[in-house]
PDB file of N, CA and C in Angstrom:
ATOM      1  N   UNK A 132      46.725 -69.031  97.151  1.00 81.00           N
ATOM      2  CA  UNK A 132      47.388 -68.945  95.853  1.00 81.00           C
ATOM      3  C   UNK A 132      48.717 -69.710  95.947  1.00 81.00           C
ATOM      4  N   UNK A 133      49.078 -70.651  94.925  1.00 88.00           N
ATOM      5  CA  UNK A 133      50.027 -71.629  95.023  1.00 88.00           C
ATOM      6  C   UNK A 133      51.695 -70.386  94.363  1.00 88.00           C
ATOM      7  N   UNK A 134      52.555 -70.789  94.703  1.00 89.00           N
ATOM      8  CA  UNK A 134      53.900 -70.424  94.268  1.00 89.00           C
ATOM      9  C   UNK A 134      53.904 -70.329  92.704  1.00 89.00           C
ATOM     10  N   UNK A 135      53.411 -71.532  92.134  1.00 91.00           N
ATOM     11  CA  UNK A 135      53.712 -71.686  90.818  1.00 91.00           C
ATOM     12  C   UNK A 135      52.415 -69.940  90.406  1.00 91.00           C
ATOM     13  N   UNK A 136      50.932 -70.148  91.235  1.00 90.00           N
ATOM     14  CA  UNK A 136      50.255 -69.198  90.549  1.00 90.00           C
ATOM     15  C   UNK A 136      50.595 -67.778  91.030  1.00 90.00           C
ATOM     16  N   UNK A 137      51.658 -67.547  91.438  1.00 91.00           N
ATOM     17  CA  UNK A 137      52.193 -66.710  91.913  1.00 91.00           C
ATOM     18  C   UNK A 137      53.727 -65.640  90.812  1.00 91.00           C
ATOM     19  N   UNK A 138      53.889 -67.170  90.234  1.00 92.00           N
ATOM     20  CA  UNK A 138      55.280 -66.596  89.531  1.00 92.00           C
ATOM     21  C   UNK A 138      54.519 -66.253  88.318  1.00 92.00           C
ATOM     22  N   UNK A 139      53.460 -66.971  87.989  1.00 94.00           N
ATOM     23  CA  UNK A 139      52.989 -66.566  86.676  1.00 94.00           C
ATOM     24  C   UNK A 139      52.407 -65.003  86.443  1.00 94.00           C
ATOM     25  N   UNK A 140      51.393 -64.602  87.406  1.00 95.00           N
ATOM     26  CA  UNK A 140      51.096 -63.339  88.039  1.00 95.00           C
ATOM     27  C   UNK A 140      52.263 -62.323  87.947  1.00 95.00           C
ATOM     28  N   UNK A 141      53.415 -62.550  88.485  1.00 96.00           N
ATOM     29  CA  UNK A 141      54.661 -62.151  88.545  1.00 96.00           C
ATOM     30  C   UNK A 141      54.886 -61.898  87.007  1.00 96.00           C
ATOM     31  N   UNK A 142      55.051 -62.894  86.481  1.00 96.00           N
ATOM     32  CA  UNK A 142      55.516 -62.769  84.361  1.00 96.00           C
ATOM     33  C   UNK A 142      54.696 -61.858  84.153  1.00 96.00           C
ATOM     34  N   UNK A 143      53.684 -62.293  84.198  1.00 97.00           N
ATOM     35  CA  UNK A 143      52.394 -60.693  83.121  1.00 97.00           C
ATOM     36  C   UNK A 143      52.656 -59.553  83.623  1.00 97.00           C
ATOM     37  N   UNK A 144      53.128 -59.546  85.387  1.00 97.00           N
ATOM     38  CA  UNK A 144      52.600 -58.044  85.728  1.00 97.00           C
ATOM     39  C   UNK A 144      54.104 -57.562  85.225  1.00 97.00           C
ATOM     40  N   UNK A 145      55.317 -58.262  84.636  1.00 97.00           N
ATOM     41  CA  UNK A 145      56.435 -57.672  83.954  1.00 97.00           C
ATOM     42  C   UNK A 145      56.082 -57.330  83.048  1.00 97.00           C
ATOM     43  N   UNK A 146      55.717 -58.133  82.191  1.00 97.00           N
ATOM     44  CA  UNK A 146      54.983 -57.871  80.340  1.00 97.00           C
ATOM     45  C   UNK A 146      54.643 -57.027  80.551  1.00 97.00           C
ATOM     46  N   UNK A 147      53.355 -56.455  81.572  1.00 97.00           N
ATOM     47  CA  UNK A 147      52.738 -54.979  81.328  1.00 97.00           C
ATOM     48  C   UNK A 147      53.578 -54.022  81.709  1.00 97.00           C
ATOM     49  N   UNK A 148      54.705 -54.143  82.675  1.00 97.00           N
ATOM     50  CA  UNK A 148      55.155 -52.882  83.117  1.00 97.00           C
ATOM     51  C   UNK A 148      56.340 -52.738  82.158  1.00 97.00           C
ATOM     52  N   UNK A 149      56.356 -53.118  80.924  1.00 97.00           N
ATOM     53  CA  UNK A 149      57.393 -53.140  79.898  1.00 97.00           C
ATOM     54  C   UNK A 149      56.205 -52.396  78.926  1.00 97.00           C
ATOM     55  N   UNK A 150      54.930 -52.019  79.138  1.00 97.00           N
ATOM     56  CA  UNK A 150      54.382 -50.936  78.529  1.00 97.00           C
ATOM     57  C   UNK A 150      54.297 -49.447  78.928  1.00 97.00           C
ATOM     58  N   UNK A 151      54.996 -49.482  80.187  1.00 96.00           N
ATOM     59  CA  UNK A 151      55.015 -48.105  80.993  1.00 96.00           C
ATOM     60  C   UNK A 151      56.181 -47.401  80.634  1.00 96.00           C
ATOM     61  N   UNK A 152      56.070 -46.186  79.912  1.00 93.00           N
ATOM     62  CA  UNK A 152      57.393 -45.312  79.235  1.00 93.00           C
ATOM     63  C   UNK A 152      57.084 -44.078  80.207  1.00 93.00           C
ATOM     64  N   UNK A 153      58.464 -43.797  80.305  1.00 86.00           N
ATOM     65  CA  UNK A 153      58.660 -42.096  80.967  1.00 86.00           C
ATOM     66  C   UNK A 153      58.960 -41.322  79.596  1.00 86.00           C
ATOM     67  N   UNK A 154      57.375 -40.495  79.638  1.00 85.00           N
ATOM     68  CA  UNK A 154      57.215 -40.214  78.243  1.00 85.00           C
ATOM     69  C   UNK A 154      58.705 -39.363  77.776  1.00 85.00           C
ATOM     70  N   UNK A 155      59.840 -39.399  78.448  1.00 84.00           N
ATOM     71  CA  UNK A 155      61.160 -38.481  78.034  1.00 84.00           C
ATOM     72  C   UNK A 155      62.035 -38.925  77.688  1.00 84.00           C
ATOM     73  N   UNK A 156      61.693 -40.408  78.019  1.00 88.00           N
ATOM     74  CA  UNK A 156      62.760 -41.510  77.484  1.00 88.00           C
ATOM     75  C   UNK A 156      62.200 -42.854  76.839  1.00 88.00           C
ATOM     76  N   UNK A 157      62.796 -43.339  75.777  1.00 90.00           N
ATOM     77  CA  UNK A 157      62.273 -44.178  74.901  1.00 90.00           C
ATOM     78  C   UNK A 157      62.633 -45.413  75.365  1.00 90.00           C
ATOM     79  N   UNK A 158      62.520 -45.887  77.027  1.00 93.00           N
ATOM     80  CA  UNK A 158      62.486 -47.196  76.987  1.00 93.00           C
ATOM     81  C   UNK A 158      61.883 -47.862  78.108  1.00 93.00           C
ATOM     82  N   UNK A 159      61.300 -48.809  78.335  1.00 96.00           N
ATOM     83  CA  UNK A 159      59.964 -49.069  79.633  1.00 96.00           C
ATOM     84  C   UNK A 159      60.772 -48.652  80.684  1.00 96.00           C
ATOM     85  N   UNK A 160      59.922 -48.754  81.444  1.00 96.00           N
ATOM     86  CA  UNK A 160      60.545 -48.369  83.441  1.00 96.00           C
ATOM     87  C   UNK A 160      60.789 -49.681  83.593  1.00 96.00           C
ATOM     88  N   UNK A 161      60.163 -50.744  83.176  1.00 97.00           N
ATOM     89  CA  UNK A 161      61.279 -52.351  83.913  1.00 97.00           C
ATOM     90  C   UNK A 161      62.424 -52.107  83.296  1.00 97.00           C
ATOM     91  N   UNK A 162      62.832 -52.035  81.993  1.00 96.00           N
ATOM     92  CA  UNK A 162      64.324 -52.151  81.651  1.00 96.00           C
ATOM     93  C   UNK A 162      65.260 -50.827  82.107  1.00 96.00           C
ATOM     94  N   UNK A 163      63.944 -49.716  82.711  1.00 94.00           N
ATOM     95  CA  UNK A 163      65.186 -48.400  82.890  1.00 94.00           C
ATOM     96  C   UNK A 163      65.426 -49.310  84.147  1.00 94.00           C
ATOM     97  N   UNK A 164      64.904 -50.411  84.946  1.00 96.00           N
ATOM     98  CA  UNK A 164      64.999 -50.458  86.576  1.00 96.00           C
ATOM     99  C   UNK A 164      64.513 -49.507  87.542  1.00 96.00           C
ATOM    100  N   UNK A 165      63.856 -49.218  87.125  1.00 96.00           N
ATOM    101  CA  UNK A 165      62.864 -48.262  88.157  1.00 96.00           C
ATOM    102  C   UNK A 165      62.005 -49.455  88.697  1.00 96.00           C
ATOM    103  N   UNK A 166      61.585 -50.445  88.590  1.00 97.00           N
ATOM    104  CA  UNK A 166      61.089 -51.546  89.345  1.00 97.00           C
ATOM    105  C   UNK A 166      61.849 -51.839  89.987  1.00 97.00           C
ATOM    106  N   UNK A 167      61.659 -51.749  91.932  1.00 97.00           N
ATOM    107  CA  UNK A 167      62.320 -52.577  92.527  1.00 97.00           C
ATOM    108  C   UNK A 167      61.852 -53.816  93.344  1.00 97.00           C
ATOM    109  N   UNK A 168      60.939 -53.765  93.253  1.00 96.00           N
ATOM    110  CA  UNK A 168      60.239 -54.977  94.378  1.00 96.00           C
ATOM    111  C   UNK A 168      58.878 -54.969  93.381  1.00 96.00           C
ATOM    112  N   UNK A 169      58.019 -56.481  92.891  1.00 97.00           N
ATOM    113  CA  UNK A 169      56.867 -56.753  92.996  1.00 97.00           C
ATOM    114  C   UNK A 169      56.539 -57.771  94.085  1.00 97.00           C
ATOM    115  N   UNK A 170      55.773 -58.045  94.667  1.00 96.00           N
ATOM    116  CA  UNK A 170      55.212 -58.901  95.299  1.00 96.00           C
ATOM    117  C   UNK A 170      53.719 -59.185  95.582  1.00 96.00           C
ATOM    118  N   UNK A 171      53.602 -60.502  95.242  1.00 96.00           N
ATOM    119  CA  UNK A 171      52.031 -60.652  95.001  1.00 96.00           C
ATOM    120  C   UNK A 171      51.646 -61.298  95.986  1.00 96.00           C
ATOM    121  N   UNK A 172      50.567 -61.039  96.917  1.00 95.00           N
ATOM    122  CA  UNK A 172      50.033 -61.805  98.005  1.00 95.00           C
ATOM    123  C   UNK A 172      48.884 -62.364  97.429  1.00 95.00           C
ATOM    124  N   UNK A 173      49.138 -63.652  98.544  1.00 93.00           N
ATOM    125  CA  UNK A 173      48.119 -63.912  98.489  1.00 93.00           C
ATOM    126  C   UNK A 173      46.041 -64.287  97.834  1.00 93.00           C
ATOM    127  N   UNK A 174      46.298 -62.958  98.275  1.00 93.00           N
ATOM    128  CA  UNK A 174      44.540 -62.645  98.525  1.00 93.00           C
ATOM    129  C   UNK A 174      44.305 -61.669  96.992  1.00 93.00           C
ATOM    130  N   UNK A 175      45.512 -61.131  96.697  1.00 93.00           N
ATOM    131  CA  UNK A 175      45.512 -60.740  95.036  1.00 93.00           C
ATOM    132  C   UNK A 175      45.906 -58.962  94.870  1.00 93.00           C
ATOM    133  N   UNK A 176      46.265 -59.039  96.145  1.00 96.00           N
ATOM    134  CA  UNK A 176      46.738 -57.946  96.117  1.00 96.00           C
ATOM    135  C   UNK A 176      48.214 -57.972  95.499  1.00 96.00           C
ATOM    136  N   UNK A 177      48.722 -56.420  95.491  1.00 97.00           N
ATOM    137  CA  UNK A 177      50.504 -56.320  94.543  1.00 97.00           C
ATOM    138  C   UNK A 177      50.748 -55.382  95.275  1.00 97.00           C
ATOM    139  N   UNK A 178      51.972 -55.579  96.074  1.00 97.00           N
ATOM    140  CA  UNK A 178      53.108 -54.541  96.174  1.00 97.00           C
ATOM    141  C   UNK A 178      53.909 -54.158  95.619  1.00 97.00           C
ATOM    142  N   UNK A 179      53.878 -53.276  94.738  1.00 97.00           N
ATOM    143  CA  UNK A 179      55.284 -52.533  93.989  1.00 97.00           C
ATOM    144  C   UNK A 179      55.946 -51.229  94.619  1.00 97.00           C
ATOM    145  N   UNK A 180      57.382 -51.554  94.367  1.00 97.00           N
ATOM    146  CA  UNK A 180      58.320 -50.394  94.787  1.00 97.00           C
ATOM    147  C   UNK A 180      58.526 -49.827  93.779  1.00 97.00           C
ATOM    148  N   UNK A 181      58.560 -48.622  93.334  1.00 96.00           N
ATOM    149  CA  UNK A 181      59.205 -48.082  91.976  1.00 96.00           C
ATOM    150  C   UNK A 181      59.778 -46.956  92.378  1.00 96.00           C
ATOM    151  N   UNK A 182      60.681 -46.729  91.689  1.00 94.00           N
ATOM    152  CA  UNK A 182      61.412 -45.483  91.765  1.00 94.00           C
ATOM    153  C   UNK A 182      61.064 -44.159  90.979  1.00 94.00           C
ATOM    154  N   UNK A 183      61.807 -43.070  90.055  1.00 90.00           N
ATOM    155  CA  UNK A 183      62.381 -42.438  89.632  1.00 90.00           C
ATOM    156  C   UNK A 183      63.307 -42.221  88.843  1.00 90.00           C
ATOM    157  N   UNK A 184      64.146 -41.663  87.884  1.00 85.00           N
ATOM    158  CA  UNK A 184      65.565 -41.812  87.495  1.00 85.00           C
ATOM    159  C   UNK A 184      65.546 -40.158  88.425  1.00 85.00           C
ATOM    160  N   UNK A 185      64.298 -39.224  88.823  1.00 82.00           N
ATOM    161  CA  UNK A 185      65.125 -38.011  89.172  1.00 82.00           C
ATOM    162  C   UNK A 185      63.638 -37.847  90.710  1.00 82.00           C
ATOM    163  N   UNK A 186      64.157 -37.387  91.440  1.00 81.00           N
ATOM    164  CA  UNK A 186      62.944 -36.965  92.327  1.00 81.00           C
ATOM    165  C   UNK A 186      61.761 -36.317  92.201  1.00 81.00           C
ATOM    166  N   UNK A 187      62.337 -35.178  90.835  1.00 84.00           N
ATOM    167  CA  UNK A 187      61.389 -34.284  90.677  1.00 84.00           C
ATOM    168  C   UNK A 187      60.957 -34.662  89.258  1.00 84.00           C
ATOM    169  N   UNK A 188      61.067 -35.644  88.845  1.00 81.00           N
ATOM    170  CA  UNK A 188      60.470 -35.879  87.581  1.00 81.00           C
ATOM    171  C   UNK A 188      58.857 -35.608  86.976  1.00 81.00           C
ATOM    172  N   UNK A 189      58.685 -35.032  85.974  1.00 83.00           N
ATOM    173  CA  UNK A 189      57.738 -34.188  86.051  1.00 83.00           C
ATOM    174  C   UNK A 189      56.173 -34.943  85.517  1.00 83.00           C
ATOM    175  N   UNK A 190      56.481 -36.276  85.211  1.00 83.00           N
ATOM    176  CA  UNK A 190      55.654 -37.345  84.590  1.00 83.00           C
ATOM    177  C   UNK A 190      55.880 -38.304  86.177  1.00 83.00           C
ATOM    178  N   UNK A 191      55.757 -38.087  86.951  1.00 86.00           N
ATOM    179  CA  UNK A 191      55.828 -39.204  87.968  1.00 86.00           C
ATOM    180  C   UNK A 191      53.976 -39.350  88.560  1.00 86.00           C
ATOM    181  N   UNK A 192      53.497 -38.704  88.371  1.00 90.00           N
ATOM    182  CA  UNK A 192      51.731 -38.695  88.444  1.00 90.00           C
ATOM    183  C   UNK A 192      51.335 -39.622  87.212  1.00 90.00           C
ATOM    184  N   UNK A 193      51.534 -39.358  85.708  1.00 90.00           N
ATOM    185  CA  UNK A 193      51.362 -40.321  85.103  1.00 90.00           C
ATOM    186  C   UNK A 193      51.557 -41.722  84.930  1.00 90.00           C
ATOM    187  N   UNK A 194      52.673 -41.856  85.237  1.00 92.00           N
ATOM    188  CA  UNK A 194      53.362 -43.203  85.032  1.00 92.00           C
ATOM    189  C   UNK A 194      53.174 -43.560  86.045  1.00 92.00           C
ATOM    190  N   UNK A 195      52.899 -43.352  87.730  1.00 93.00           N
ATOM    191  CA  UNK A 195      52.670 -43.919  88.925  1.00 93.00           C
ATOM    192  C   UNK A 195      51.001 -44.449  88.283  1.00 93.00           C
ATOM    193  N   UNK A 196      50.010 -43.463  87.994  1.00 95.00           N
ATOM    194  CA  UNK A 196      48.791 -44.296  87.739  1.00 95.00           C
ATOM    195  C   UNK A 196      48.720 -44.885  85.891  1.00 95.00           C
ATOM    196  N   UNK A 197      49.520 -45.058  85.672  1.00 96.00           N
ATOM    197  CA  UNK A 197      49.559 -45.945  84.453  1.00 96.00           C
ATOM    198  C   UNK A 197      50.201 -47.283  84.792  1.00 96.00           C
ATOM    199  N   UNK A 198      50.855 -47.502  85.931  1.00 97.00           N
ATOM    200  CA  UNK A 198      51.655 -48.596  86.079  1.00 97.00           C
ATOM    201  C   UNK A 198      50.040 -49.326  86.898  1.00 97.00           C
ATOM    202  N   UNK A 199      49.554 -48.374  88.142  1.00 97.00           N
ATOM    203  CA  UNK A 199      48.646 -48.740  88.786  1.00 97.00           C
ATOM    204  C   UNK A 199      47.393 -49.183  87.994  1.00 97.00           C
ATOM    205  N   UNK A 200      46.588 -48.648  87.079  1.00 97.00           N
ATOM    206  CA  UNK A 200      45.658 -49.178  85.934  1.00 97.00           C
ATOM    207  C   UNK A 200      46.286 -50.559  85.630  1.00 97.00           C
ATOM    208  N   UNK A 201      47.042 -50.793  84.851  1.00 97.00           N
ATOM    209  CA  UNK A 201      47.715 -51.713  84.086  1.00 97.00           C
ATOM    210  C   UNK A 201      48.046 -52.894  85.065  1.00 97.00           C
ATOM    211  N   UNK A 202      48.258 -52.922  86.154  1.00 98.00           N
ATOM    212  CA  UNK A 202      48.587 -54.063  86.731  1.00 98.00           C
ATOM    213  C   UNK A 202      46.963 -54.353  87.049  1.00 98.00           C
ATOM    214  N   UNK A 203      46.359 -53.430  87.654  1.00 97.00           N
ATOM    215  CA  UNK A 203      45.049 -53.822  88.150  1.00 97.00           C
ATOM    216  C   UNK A 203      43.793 -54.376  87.603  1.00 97.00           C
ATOM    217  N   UNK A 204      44.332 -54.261  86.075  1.00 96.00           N
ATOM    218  CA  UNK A 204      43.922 -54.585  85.098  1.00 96.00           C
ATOM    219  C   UNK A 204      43.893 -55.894  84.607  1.00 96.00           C
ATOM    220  N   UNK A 205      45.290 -56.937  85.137  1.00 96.00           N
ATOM    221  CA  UNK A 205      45.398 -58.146  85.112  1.00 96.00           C
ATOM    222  C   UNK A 205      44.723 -58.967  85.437  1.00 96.00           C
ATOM    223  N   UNK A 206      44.425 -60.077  85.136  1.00 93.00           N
ATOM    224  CA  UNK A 206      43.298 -61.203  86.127  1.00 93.00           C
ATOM    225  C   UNK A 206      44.464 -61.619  86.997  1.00 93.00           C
ATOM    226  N   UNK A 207      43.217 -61.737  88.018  1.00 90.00           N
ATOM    227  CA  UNK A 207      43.841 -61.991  89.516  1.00 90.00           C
ATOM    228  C   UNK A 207      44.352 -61.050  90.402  1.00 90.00           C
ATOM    229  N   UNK A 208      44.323 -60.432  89.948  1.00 95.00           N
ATOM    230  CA  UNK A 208      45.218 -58.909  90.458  1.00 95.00           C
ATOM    231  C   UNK A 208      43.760 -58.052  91.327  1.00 95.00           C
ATOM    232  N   UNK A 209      43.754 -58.031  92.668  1.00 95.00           N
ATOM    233  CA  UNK A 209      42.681 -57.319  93.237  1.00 95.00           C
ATOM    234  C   UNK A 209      42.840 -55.606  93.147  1.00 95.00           C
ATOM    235  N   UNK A 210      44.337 -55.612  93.556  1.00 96.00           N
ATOM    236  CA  UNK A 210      44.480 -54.343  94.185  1.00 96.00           C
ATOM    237  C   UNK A 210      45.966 -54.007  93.675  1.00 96.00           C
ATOM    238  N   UNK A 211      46.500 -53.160  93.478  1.00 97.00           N
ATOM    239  CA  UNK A 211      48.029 -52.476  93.118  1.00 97.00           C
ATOM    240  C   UNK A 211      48.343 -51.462  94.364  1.00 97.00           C
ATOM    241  N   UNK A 212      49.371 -51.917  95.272  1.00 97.00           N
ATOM    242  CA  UNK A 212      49.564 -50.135  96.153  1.00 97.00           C
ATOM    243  C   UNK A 212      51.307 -50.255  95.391  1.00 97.00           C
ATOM    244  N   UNK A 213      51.104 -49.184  94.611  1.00 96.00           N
ATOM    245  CA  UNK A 213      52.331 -48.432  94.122  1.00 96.00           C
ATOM    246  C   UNK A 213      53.392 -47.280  95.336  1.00 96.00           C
ATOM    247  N   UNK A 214      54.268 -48.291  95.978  1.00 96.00           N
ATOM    248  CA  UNK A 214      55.042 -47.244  96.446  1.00 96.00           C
ATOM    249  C   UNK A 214      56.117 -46.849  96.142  1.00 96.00           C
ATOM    250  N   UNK A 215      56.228 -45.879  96.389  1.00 94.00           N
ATOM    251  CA  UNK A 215      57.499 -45.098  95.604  1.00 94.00           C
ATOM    252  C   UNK A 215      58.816 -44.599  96.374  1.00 94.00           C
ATOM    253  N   UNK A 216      59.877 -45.017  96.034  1.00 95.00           N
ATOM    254  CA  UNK A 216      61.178 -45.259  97.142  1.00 95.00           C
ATOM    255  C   UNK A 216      62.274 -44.856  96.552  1.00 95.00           C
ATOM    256  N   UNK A 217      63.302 -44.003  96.852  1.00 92.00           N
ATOM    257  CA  UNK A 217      64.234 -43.122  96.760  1.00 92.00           C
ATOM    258  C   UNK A 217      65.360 -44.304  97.037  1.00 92.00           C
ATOM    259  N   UNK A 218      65.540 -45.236  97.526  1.00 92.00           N
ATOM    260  CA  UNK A 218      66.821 -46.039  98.323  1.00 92.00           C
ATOM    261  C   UNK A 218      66.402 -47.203  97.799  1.00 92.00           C
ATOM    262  N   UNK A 219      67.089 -47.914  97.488  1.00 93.00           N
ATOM    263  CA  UNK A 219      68.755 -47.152  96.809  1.00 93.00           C
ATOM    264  C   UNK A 219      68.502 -45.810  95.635  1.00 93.00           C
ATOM    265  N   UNK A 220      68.962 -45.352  95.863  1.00 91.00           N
ATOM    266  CA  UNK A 220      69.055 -44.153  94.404  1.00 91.00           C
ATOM    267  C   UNK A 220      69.078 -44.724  93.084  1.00 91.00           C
ATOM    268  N   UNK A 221      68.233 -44.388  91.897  1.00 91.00           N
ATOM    269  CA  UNK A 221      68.513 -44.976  90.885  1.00 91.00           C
ATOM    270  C   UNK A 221      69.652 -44.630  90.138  1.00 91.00           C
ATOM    271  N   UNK A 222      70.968 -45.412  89.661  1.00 90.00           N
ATOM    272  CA  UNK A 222      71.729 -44.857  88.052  1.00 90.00           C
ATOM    273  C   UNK A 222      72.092 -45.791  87.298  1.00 90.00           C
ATOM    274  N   UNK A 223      72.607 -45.773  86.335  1.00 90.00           N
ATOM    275  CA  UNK A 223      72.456 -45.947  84.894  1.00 90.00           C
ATOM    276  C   UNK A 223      72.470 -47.478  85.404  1.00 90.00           C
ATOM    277  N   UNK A 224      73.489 -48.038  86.425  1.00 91.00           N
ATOM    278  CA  UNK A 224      73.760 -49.590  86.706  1.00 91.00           C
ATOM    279  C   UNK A 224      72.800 -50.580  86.676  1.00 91.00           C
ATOM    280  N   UNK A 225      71.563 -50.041  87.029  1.00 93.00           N
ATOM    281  CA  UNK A 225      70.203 -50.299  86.982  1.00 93.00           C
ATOM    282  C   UNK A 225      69.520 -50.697  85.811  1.00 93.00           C
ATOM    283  N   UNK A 226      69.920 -49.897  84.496  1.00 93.00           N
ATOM    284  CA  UNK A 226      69.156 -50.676  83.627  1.00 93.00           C
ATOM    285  C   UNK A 226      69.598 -52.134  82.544  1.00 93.00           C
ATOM    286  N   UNK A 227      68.631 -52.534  82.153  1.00 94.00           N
ATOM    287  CA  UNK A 227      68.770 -53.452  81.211  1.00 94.00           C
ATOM    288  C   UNK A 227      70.128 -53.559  80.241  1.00 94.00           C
ATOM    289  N   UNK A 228      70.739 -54.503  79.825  1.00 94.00           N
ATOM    290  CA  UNK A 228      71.644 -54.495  78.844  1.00 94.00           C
ATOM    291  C   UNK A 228      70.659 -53.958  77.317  1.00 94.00           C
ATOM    292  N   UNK A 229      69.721 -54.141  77.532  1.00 91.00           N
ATOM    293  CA  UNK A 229      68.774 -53.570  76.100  1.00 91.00           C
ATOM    294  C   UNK A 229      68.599 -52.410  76.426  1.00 91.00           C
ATOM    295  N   UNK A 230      68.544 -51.853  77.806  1.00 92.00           N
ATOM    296  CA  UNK A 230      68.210 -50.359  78.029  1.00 92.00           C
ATOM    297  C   UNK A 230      69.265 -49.407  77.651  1.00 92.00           C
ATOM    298  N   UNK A 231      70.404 -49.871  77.886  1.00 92.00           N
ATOM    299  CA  UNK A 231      71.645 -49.496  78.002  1.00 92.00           C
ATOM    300  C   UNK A 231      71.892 -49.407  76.419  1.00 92.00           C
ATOM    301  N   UNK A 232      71.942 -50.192  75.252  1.00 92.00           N
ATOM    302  CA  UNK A 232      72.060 -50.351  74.202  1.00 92.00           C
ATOM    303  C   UNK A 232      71.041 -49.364  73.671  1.00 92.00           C
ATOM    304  N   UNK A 233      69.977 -49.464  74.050  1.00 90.00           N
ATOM    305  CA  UNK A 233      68.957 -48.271  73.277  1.00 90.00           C
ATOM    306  C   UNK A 233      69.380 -47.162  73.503  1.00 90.00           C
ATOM    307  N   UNK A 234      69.766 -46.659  74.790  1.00 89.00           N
ATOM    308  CA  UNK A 234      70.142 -44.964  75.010  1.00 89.00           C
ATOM    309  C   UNK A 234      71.613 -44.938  74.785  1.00 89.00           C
ATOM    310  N   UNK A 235      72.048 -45.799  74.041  1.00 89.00           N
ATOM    311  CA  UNK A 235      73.478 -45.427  73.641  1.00 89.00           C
ATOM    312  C   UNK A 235      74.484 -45.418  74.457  1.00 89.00           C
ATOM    313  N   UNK A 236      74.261 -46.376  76.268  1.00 83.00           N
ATOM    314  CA  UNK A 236      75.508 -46.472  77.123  1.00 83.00           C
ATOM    315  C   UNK A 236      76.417 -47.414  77.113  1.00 83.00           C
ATOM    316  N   UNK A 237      76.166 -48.607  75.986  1.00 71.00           N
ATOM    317  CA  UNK A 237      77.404 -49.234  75.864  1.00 71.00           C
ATOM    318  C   UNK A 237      77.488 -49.403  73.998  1.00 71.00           C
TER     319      UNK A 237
END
């Protein structure tokens, strides 16, 4: 898989994860920044890091296999391993200037 077909892979699997809501808050997990790492190999597999905004969040079963469907769902996309990582800690610094504007932090 070439670089260029790599970044493109990269664009969609954003587009979709800008459909993934923590049903408690009204704005995707890419702009809260709960995405920290994608990476696409190769062979068509995806590594994603995602976070949390809380440890014990009570939708983290949903949205872990809604992010996982949805990417796997992409062409080209073989496989999704969704891991999930505490470090750095998520806060507010993290999200989007649109995220930030929607929940009313600036």
């Amino acid at each position: 898989m070439t670089q260029e077909e790599k970044t493109k892979i990269e664009e969609r699997i954003v587009d979709v994860l800008r459909t993934v809501y923590d049903p408690e808050i009204p704005v995707n997990i890419y702009d809260l920044g709960l995405i920290y790492k994608v990476d696409v190999k190769d062979d068509g597999d995806v590594d994603l890091d995602m976070t949390f905004t809380a440890p014990s969040c009570p939708a983290a079963e949903f949205m872990l296999e809604d992010v996982r469907q949805k990417v796997e769902g992409l062409e080209g996309i073989k496989c999704c391993n969704v891991n999930i990582v505490f470090e750095p800690v998520w806060d507010q610094s993290m999200m989007s200037e649109e995220a930030r504007v929607e929940l009313g932090f600036d």
